Coordinates of C-alpha atoms in Angstrom, one line a residue:
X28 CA 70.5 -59.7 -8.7
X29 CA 71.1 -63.5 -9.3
X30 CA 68.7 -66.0 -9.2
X31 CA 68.4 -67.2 -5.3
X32 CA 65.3 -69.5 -5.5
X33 CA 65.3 -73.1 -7.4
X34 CA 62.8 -74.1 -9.5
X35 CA 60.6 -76.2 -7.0
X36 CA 60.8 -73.6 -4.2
X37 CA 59.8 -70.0 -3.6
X38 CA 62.6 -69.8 -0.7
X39 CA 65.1 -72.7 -0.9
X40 CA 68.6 -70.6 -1.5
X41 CA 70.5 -71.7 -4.8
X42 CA 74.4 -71.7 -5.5
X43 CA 76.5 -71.7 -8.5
X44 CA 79.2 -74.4 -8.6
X45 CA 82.3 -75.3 -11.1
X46 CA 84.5 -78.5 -11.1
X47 CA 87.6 -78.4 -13.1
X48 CA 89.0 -81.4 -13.9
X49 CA 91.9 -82.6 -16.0
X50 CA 89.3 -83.6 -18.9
X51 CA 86.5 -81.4 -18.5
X52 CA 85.0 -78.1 -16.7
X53 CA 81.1 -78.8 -15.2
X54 CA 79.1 -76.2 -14.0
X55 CA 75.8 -76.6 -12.4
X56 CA 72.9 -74.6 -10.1
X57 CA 72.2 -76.5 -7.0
X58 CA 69.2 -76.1 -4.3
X59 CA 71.6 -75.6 -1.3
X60 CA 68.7 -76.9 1.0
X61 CA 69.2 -80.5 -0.4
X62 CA 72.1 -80.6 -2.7
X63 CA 70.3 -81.4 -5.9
X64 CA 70.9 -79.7 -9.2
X65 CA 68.5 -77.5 -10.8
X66 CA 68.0 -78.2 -14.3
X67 CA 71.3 -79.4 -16.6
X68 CA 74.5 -79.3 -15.6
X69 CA 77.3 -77.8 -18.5
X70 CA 80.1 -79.7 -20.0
X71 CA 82.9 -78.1 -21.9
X72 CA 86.6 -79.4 -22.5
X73 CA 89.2 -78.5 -20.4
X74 CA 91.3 -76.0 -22.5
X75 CA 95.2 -77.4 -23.3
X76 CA 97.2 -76.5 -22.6
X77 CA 95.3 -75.9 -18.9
X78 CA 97.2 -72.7 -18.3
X79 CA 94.8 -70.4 -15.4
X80 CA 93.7 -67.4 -17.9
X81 CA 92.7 -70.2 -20.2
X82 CA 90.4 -72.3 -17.8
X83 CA 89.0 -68.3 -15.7
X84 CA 87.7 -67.5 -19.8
X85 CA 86.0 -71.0 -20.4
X86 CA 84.6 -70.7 -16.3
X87 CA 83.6 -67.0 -17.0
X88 CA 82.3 -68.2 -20.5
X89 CA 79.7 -71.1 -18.9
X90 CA 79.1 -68.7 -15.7
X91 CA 77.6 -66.1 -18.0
X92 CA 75.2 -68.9 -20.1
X93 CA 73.7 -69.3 -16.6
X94 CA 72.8 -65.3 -16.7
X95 CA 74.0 -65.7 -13.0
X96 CA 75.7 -62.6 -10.9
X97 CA 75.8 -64.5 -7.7
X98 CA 78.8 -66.0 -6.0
X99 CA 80.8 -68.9 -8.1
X100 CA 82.3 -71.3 -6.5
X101 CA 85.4 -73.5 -8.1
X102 CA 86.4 -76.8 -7.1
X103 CA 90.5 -77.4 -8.8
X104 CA 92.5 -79.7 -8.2
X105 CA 95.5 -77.7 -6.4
X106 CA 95.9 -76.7 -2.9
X107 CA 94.5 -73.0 -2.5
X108 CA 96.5 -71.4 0.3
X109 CA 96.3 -67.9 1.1
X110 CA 95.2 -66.9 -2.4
X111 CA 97.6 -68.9 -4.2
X112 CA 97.6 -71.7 -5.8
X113 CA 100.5 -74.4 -4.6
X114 CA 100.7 -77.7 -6.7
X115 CA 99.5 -78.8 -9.7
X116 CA 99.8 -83.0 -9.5
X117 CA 96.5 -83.2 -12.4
X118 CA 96.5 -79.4 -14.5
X119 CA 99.3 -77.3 -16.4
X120 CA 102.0 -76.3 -13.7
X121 CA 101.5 -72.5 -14.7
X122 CA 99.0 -72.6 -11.9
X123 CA 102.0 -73.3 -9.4
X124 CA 102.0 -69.7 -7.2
X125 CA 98.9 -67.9 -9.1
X126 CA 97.4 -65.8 -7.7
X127 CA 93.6 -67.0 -8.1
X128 CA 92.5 -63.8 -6.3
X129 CA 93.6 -61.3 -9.1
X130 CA 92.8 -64.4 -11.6
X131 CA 88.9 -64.2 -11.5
X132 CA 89.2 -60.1 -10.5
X133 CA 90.7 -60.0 -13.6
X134 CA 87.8 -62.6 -15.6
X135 CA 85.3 -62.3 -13.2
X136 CA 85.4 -58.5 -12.5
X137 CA 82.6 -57.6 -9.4
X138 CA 81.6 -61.1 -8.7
X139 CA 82.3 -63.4 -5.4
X140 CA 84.5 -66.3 -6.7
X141 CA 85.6 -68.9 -4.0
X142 CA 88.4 -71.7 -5.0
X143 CA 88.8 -74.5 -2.9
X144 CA 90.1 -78.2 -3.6
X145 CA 88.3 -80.4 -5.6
X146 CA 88.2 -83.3 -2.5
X147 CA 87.4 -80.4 0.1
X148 CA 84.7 -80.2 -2.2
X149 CA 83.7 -83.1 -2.4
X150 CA 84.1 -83.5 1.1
X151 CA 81.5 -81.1 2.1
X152 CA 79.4 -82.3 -0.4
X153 CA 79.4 -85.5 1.6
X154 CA 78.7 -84.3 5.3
X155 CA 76.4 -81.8 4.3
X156 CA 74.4 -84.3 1.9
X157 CA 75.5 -87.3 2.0
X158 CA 77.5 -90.3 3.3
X159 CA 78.9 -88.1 6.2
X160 CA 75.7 -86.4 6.9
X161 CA 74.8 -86.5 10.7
X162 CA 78.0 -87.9 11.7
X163 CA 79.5 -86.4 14.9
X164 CA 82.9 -85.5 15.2
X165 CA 86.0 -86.0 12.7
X166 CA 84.7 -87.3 8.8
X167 CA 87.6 -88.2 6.4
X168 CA 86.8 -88.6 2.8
X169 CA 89.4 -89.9 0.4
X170 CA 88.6 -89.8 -3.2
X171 CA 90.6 -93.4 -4.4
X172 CA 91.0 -92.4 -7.9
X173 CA 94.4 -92.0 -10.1
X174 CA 95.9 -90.6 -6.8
X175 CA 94.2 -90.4 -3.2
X176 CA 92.7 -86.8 -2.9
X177 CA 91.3 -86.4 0.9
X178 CA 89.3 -83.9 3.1
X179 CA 88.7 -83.3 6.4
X180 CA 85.4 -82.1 8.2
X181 CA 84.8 -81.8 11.7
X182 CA 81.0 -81.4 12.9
X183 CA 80.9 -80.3 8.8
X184 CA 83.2 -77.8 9.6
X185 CA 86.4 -77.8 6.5
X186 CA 89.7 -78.1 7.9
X187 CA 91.5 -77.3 3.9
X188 CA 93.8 -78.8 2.1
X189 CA 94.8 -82.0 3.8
X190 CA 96.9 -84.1 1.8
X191 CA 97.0 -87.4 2.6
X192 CA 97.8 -88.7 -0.4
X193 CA 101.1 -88.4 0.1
X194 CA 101.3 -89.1 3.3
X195 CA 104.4 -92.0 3.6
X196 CA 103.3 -95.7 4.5
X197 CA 105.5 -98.7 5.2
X198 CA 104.5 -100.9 2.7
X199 CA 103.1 -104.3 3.5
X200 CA 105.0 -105.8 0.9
X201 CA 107.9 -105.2 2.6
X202 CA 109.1 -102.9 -0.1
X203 CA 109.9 -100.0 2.1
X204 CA 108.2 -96.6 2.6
X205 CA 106.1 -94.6 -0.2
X206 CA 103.2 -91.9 -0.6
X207 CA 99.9 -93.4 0.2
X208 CA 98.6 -93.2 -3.9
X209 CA 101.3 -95.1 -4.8
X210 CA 100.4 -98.0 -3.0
X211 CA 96.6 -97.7 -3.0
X212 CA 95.0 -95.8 -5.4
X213 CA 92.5 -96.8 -7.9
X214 CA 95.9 -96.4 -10.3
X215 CA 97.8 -98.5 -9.1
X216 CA 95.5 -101.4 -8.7
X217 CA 94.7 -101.2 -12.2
X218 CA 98.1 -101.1 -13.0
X219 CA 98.9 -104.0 -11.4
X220 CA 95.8 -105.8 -12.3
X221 CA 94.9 -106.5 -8.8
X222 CA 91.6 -107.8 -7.5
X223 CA 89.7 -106.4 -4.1
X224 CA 90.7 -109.0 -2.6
X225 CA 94.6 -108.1 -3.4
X226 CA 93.9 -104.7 -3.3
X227 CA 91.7 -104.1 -0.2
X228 CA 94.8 -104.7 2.6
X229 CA 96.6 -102.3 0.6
X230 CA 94.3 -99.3 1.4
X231 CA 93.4 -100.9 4.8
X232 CA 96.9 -100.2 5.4
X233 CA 96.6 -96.2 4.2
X234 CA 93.1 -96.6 6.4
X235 CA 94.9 -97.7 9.8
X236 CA 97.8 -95.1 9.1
X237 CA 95.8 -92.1 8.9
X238 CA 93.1 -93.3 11.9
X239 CA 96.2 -94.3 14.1
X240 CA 97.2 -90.3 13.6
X241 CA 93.7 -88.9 13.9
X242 CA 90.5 -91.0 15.2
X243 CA 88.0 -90.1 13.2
X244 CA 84.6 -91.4 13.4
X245 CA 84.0 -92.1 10.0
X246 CA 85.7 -92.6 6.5
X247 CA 83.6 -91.6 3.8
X248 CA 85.4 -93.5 0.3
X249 CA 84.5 -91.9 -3.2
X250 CA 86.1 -92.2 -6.8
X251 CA 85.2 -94.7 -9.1
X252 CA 86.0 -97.9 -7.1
X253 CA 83.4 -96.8 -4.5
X254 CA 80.8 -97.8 -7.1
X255 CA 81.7 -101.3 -6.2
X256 CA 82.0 -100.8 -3.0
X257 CA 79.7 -104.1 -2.0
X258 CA 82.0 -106.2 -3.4
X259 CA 85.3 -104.6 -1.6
X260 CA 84.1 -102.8 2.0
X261 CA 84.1 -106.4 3.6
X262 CA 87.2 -106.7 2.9
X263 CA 88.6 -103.5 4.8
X264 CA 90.1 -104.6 7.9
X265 CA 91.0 -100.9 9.7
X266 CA 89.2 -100.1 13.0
X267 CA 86.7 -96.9 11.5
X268 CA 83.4 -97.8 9.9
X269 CA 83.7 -96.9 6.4
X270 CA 80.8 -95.4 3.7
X271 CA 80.6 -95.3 0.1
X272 CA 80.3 -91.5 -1.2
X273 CA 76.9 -91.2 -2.8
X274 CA 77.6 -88.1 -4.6
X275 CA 80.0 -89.3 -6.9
X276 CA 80.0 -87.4 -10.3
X277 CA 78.8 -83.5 -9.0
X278 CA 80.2 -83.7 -5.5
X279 CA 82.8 -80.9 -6.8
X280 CA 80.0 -79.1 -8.2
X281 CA 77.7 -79.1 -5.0
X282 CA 80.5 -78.4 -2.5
X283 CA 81.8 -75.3 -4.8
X284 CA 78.4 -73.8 -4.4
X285 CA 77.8 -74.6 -0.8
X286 CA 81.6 -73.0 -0.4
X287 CA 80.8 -70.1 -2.1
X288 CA 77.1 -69.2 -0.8
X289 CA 78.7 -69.5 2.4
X290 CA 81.8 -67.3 2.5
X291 CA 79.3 -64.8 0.8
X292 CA 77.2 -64.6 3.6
X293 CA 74.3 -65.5 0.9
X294 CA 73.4 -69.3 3.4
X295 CA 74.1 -68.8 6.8
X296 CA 75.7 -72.3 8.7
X297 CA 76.7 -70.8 11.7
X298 CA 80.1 -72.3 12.8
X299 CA 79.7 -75.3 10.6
X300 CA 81.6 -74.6 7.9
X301 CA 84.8 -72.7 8.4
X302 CA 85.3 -70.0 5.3
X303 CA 87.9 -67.0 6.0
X304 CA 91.0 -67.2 5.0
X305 CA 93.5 -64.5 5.3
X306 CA 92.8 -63.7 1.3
X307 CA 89.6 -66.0 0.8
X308 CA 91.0 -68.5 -2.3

């Protein structure tokens, strides 16, 4: 059986999480009471070209260095929908309509392995263990990064593969409509060599869009930029009190194993945390 207790605690359960990202593949053990890791975290390459039987062998590869037989959970960035993967805006497009199901079957054989998108991840990272912890009702997060990645969580309870992002904004410019990231993400402020204080009523703009559609009683902001958010959160001008993400680097990591422990039955949250699908992804 895999190992279910963490190194400080005869009883607190323990999860296995993976984040694949355009660069690099981490894996980590996490104490599911408090969200910590256990012990180092593993760091490989992301395979090129980043076809899906390349990055399941690297995954099965760094699962099996943990000795672990317990449910994996894996955070991509894709939209997992019904089994199958959808987009690819940040890996190789060979994962357009695979079937991740078969995919770990085939390099995971006997094992529970959960996908889910990386900001669903990261977004239940967040209302389970951090900025969004405790919050009643309806917690966006938006990863502001080279595009705008979101999740949505009510009462901690995933509502997948949102995609707000791409949602289209009038500009404030005056330049007409466009997708959300290209007129507020951490990209394009680099780009364009704005400061906060050009950037900020850019993504107060995205901020007052999506709360006009949906209410929400908190955003919860993460990606790099959030790492200064003291010197640009006063300068947000939408209705919603906002929080810096406090996870940052291993939310994907955390939320995978949360994900997975759940839809396993191995943690029990009650009704907090939706996980059936029609073929669990």
């Amino acid at each position: 059986m895999a190992d279910t207790t963490s190194d400080s605690s005869d009883t607190a359960p323990v999860g296995l999480g993976v984040d694949v990202g355009g660069t690099g593949i981490k894996v980590g053990r996490v104490n599911l009471a408090d969200g910590e890791l256990i012990g180092d975290r593993l760091l490989r390459p992301t395979p090129q070209p980043a076809t899906p039987d390349a990055i399941a062998a690297t995954i099965r590869e760094m699962v099996d260095e943990f000795n672990w037989d317990g449910p994996v959970g894996v955070a991509v960035p894709t939209v997992i929908h019904e089994g199958i993967a959808r987009i690819a805006p940040n890996i190789d497009e060979s994962w357009i309509g695979c079937d991740v199901v078969d995919l770990f079957d085939r390099h995971l054989p006997g094992r529970t392995v959960v996908m889910l998108n990386d900001a669903d991840a990261a977004g239940l990272t967040e209302v389970h263990y951090g900025a969004g912890e405790g919050v009643d009702g309806l917690v966006i997060l938006l990863t502001i990064g080279t595009g705008i990645g979101s999740a949505l969580l009510m009462n901690g309870r995933l509502i997948p593969n949102s995609e707000f992002g791409h949602l289209m904004i009038e500009d404030i410019a005056g330049r007409g409509f466009d997708e959300a990231e290209h007129l507020a993400s951490g990209a394009v402020r680099a780009r364009e060599e704005m400061s906060f204080a050009e950037w900020a009523p850019h993504l107060s703009n995205v901020l007052r869009a999506i709360e006009d559609l949906l209410w929400p009683r908190a955003f919860v902001l993460g990606g790099g930029v959030s790492e200064a958010a003291d010197e640009w959160f006063p300068l947000l001008e939408n209705r919603t009190p906002v929080r810096a993400a406090v996870r940052l680097n291993d939310a994907g990591i955390i939320g995978a194993a949360l994900y997975a422990a759940a839809h396993s039955g191995a943690i029990d949250l009650g009704e907090a945390l939706s996980v059936t699908e029609d073929r669990p992804g």
